[in-house]
Coordinates of C-alpha atoms (C1' of nucleotides) in Angstrom, one line a residue:
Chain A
X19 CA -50.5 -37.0 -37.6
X20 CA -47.0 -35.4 -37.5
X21 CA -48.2 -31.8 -38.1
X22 CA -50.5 -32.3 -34.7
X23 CA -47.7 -33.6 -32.9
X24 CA -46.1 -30.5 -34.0
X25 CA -48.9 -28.0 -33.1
X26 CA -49.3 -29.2 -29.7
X27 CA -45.0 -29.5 -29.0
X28 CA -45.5 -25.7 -30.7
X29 CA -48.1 -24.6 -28.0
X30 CA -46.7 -25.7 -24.9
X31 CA -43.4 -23.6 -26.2
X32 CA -45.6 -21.0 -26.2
X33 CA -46.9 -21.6 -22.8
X34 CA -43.4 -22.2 -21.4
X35 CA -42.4 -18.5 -23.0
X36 CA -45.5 -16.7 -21.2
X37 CA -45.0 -19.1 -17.8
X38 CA -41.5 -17.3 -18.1
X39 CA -42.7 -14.0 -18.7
X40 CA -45.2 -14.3 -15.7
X41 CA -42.1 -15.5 -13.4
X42 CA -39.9 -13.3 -14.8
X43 CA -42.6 -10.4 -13.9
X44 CA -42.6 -11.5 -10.3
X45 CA -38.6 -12.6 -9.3
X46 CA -37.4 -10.5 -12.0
X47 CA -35.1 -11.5 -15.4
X48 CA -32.4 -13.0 -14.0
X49 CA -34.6 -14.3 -11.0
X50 CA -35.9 -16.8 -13.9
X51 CA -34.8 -20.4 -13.0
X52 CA -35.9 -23.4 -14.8
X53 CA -37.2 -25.2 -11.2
X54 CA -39.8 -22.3 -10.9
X55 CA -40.5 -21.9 -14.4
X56 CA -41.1 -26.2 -14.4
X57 CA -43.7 -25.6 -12.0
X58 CA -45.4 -22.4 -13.3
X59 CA -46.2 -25.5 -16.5
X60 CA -46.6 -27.9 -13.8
X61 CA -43.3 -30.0 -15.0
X62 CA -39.8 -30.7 -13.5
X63 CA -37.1 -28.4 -14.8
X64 CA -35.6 -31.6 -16.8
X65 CA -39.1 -32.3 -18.9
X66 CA -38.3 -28.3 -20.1
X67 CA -35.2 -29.7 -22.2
X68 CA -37.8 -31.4 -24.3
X69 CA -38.8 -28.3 -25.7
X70 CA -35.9 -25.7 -25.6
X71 CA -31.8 -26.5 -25.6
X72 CA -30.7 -24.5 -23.2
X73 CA -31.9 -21.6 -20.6
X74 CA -30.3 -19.0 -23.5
X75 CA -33.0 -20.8 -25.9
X76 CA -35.9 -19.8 -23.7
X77 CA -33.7 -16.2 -22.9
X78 CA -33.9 -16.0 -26.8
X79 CA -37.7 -17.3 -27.6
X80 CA -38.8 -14.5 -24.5
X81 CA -36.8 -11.7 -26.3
X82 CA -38.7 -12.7 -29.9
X83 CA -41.9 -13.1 -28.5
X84 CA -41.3 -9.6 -26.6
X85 CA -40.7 -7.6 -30.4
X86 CA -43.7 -9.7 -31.8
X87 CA -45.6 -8.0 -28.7
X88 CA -44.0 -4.7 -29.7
X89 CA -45.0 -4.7 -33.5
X90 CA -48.8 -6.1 -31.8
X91 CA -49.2 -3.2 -29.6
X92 CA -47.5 -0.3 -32.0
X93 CA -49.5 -1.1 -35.2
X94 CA -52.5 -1.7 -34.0
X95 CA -54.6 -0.2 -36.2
X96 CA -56.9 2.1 -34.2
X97 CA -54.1 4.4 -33.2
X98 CA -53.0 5.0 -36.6
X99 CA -55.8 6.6 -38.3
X100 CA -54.2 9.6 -39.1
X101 CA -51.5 9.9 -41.8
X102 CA -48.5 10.5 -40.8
X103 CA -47.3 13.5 -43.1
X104 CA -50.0 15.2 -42.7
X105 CA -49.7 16.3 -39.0
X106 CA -46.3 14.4 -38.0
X107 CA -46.2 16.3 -34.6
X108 CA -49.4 14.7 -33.4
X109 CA -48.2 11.3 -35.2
X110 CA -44.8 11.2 -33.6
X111 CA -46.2 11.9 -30.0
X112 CA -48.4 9.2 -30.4
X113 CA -45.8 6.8 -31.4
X114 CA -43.6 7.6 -28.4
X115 CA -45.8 7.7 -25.7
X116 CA -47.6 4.1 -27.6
X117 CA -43.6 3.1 -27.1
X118 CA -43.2 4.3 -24.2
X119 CA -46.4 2.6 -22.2
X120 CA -45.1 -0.6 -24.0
X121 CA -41.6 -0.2 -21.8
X122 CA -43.1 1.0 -18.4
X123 CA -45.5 -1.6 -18.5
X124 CA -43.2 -4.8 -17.7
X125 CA -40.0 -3.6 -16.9
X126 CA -38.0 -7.3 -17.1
X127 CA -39.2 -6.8 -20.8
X128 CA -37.5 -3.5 -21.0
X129 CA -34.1 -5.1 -19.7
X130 CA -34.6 -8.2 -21.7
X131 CA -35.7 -6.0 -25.1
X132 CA -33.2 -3.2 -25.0
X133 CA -30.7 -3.5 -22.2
X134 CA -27.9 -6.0 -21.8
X135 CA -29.3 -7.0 -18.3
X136 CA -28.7 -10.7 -18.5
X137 CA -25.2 -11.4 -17.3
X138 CA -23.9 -13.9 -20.3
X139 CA -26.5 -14.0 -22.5
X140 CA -27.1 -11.8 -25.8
X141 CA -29.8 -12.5 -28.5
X142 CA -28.5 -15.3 -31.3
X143 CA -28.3 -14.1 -34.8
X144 CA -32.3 -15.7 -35.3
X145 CA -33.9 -13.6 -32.4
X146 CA -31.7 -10.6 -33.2
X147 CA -33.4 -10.7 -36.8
X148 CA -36.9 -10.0 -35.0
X149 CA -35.1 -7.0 -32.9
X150 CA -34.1 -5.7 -36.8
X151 CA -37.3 -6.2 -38.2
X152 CA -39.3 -4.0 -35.7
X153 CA -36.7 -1.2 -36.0
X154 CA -37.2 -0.9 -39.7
X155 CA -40.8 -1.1 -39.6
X156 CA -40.5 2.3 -37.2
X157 CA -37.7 4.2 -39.7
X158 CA -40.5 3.6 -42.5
X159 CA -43.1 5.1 -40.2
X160 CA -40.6 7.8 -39.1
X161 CA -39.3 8.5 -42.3
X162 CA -42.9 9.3 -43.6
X163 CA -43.1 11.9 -40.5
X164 CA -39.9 13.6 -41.8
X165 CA -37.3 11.8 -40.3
X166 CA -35.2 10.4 -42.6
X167 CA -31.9 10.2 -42.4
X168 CA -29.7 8.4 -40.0
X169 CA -28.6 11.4 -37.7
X170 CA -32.0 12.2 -37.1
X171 CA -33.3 8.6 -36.4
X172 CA -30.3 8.8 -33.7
X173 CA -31.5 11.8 -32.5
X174 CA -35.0 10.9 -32.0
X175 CA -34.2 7.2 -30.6
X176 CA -31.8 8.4 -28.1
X177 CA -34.3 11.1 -27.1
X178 CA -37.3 8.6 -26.5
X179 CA -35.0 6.3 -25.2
X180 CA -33.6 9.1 -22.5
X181 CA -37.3 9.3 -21.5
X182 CA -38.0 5.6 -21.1
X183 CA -35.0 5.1 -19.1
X184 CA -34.5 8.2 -16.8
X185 CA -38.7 7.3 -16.3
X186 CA -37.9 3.7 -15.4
X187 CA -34.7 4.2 -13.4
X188 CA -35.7 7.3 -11.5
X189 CA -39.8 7.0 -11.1
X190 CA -40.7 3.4 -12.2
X191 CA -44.6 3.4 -12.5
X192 CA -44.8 7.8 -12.8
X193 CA -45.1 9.6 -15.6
X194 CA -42.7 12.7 -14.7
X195 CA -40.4 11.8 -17.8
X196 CA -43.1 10.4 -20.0
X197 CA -45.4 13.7 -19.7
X198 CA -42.5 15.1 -21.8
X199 CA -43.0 13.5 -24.9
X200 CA -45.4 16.3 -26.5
X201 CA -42.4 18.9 -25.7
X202 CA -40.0 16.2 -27.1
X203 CA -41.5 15.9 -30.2
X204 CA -41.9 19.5 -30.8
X205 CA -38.2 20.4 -29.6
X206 CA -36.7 17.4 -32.5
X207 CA -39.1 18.2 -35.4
X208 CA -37.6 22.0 -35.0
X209 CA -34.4 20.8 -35.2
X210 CA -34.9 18.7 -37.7
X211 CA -36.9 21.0 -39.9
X212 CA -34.7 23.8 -39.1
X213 CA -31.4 21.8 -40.4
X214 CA -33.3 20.5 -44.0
X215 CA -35.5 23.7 -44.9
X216 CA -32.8 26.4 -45.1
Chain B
X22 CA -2.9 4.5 18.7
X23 CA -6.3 3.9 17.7
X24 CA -6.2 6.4 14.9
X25 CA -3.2 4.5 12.9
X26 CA -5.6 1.4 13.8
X27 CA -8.5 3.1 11.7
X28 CA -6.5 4.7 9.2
X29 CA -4.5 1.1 7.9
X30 CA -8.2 -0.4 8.3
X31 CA -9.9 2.4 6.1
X32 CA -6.9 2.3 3.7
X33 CA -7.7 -1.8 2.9
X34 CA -11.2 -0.8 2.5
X35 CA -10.0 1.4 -0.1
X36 CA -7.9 -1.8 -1.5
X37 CA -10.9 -4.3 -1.9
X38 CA -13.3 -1.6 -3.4
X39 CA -10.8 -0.7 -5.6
X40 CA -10.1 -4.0 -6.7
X41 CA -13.5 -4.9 -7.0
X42 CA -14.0 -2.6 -9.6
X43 CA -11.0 -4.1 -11.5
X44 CA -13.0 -7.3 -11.5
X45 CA -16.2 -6.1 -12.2
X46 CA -14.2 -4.6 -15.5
X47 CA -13.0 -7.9 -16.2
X48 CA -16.3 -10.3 -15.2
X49 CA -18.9 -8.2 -15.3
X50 CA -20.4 -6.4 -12.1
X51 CA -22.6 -9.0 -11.5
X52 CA -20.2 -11.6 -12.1
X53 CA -18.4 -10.0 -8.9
X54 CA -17.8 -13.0 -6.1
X55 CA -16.9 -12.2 -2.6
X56 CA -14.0 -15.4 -3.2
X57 CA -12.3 -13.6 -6.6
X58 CA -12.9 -10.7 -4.7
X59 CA -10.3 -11.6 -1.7
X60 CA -8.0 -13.2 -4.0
X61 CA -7.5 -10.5 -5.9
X62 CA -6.4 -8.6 -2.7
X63 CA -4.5 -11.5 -1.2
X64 CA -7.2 -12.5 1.2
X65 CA -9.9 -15.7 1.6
X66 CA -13.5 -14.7 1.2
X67 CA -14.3 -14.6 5.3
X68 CA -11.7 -12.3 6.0
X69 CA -14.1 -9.5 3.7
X70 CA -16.2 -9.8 6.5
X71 CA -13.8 -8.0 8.8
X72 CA -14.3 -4.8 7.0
X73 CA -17.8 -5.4 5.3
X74 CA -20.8 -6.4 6.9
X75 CA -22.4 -8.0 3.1
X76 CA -21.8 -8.1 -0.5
X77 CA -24.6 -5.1 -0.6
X78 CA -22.5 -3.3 1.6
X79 CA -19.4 -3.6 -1.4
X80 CA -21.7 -2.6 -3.6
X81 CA -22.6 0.7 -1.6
X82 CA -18.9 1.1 -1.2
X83 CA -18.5 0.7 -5.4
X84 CA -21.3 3.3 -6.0
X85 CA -20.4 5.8 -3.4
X86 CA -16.4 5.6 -4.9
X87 CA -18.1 5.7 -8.2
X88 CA -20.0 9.1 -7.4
X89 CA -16.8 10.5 -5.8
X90 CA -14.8 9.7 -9.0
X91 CA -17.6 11.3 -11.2
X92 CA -17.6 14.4 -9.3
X93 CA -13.3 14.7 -9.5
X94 CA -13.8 14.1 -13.8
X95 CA -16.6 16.6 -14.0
X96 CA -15.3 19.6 -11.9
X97 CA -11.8 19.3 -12.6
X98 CA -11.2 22.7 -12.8
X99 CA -9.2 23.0 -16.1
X100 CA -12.6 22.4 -17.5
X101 CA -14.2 24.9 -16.3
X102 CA -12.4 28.2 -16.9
X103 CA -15.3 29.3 -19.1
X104 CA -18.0 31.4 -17.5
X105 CA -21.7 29.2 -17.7
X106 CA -23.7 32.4 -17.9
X107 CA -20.8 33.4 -21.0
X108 CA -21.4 31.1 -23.3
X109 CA -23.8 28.6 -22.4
X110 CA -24.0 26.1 -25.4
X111 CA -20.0 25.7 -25.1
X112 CA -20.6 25.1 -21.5
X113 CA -22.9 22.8 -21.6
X114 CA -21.8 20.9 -24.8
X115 CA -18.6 20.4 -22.7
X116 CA -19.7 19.1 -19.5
X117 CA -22.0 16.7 -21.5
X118 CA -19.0 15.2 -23.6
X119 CA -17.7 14.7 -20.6
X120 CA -20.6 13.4 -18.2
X121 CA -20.5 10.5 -21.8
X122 CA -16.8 9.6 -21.8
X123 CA -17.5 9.1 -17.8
X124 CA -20.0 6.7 -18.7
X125 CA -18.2 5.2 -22.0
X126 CA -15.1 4.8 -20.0
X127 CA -16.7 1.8 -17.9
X128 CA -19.5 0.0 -18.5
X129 CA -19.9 -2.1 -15.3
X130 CA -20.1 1.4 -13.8
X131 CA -22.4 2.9 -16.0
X132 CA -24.6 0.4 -14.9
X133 CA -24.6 0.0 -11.2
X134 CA -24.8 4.4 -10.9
X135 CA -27.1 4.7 -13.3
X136 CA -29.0 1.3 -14.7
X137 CA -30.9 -1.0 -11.8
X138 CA -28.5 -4.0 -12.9
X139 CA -27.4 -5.6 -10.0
X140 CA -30.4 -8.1 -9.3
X141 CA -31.7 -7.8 -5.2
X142 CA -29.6 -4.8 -4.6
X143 CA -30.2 -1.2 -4.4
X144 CA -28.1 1.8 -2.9
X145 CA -28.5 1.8 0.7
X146 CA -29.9 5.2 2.1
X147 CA -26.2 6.3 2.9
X148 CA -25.1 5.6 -0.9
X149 CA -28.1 7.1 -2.3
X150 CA -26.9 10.9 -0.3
X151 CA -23.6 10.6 -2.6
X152 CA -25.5 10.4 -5.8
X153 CA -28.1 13.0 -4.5
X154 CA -25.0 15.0 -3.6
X155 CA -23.5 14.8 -6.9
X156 CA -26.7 15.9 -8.8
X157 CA -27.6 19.0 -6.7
X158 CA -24.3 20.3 -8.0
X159 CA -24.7 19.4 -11.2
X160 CA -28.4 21.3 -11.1
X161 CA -26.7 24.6 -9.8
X162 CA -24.3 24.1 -12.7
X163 CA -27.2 23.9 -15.2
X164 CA -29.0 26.6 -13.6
X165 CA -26.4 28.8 -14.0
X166 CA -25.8 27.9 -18.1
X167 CA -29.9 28.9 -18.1
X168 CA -31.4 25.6 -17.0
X169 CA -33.4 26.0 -14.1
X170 CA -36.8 24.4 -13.9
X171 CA -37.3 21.0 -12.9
X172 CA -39.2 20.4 -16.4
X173 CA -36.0 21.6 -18.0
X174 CA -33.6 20.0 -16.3
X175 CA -35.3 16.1 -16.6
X176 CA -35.5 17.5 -20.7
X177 CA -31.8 17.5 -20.6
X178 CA -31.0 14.5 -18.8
X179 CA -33.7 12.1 -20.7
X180 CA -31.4 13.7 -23.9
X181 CA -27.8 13.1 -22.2
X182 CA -29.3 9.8 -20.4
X183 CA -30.8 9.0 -24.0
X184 CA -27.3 9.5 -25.7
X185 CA -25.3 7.4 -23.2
X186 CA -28.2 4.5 -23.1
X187 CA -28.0 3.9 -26.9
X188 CA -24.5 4.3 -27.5
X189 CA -23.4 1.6 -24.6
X190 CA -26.6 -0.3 -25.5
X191 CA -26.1 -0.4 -29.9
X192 CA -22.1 1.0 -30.4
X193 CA -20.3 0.4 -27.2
X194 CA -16.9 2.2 -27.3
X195 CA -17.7 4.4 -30.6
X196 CA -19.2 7.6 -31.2
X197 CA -22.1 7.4 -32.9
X198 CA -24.4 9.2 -30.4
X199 CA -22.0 11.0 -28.4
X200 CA -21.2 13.1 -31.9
X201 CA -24.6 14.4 -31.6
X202 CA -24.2 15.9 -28.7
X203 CA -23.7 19.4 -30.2
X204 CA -26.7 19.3 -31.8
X205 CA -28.5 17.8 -29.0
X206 CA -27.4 20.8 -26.9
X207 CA -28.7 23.6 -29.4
X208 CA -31.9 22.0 -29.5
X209 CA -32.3 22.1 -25.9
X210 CA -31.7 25.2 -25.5
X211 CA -33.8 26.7 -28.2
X212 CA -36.4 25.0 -26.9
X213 CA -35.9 26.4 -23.4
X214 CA -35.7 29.8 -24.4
X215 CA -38.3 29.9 -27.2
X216 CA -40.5 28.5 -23.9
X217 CA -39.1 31.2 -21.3
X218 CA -38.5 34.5 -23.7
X219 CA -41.6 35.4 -25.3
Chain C
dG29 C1' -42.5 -37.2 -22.7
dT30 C1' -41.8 -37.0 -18.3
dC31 C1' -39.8 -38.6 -14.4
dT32 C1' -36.0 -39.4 -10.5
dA33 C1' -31.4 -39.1 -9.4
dT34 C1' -27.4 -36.9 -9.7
dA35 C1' -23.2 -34.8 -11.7
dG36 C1' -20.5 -30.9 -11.1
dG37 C1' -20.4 -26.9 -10.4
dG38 C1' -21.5 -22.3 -8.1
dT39 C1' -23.0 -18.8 -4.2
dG40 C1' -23.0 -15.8 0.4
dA41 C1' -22.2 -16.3 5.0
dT42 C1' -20.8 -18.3 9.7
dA43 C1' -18.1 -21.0 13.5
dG44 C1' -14.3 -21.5 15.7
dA45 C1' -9.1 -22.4 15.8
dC46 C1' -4.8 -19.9 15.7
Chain D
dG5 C1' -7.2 -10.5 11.5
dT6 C1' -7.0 -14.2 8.9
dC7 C1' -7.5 -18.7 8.3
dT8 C1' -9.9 -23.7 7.4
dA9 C1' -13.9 -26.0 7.3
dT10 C1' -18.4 -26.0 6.4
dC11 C1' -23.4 -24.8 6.3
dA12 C1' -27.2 -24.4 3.5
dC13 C1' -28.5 -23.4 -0.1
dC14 C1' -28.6 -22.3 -5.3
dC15 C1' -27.9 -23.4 -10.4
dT16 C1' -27.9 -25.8 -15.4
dA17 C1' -27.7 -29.9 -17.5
dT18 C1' -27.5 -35.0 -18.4
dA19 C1' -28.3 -40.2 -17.8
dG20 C1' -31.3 -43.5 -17.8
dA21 C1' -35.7 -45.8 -16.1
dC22 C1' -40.6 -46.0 -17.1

DNA sequence: GTCTATAGGGTGATAGAC
DNA sequence: GTCTATCACCCTATAGAC
């Protein structure tokens, strides 16, 4: 009996999280208030404390949900048939523009995921775990593609990163930045190759 | 008369933005309220509304001092005495160190020049010329250190844009990305000239 | 579990006296 | 020009009835 309790208190925290990712969508992530996302459920804001602690808790439960999205999207298995090693140029271009169609397509997840755009309000140590999780499931999968070590990791991220922001600050929706990425890849795997070979 | 009139009003305006960016440093630029605001030039809230017409209209005031003080850290001339077209990677290695320390040096102003983190609010038509202002020099600067097309120069700032986002985002205050930006600068420009030589 | 009512704050902006 | 007083909202969170 208790384990359905718990199934059905465990989906409607689920459809609290995606009620606040639709809201958050439309008012934007610090538009979010619990009224509005009451009545995206069809509750009152106070029925919402049933189910999360605090407006942080549901903050946090959005940004784990968001990574769990991530990992969904990244390793989906169609997009990795080829191996990695074998032509990492093609591999890595794939990645990042997989990554980078993941960020322009909800920008509040952006800010939430990898920005500090919620005034007062960081992950807790348990959502930050997911956020840790996710990035060393990508330096395995880089570090097969050549990239190893932790200068080049910082290379690469800020350079992806560069993309995704300058794409969503400066052309939100375009793809003037994100056309880049073949270029990108090819410019850092010179580098790279160039610094370990000789 | 009228002139000394002006000149005493256009000198408080001066007073309140610059104290608002002393509280922005100390709450947060969104945690910026029109009441801390005039205390912290010796005024109540209303009386802000003698010399701005909205809190959007402080915020174009921030941004528009903000560009003005980028442009005085990036051309000081003692910076500068090398030739661009001399030495390009020295050049351009030096005016990206410090375009970063710019950006390291205040967070709440990294983020309302360059991040879309003040929710409802976006530079007003007049604040948005300052910026645009600000980056046409910084394009004749590039172009004359070798970067010229538009494809080149969004290559170099997604890399500089990439450095800055991670290291305030992951390592705020340390060095972590900014020490790459040597490296970051020879692989741009390899890769431009590799594209334009041959 | 969900509700109403409300505590206890906050906000930007305006009216009108001095 | 600056003030007090206030409008007209907004918010998160809790108490306690049902």
């Amino acid at each position: 009996m208790e384990q359905r309790v718990e199934a059905r208190r465990s989906r409607t925290r689920d459809d609290i999280i995606a009620a606040a990712w639709r809201l958050a969508e439309r008012e934007g992530l610090v538009g979010l208030t619990l009224r509005d996302l009451a009545a995206e459920v069809g509750m009152r804001a106070p029925s919402l404390y049933g189910y999360f602690d605090s407006k942080a808790a549901i903050y946090d439960a959005m940004f784990a949900a968001a990574y769990r999205d991530l990992d969904a999207a990244i390793w989906a298995p169609e997009a990795w048939a080829t191996d990695p090693g074998e032509d990492p140029h093609a591999w890595l271009v794939a990645g990042a523009e997989q990554w980078l169609a993941f960020c322009q397509a909800s920008v509040p997840r952006y800010q939430l995921m990898f920005t500090r755009a919620v005034p007062g309000w960081e992950p807790s140590p348990e959502a930050y775990a997911a956020s840790t999780d996710s990035f060393t499931r990508m330096r395995e999968a880089l570090a097969r593609a050549g990239i190893r070590e932790d200068r080049d990791v910082d290379l690469w991220t800020a350079l992806v990163a560069g993309l995704a922001a300058q794409q969503i600050a400066n052309e939100p929706g375009g793809q003037r930045w994100v056309a880049l990425t073949d270029r990108a890849v090819r410019m850092v795997l010179h580098e790279i190759n160039e610094r370990t070979a000789p």
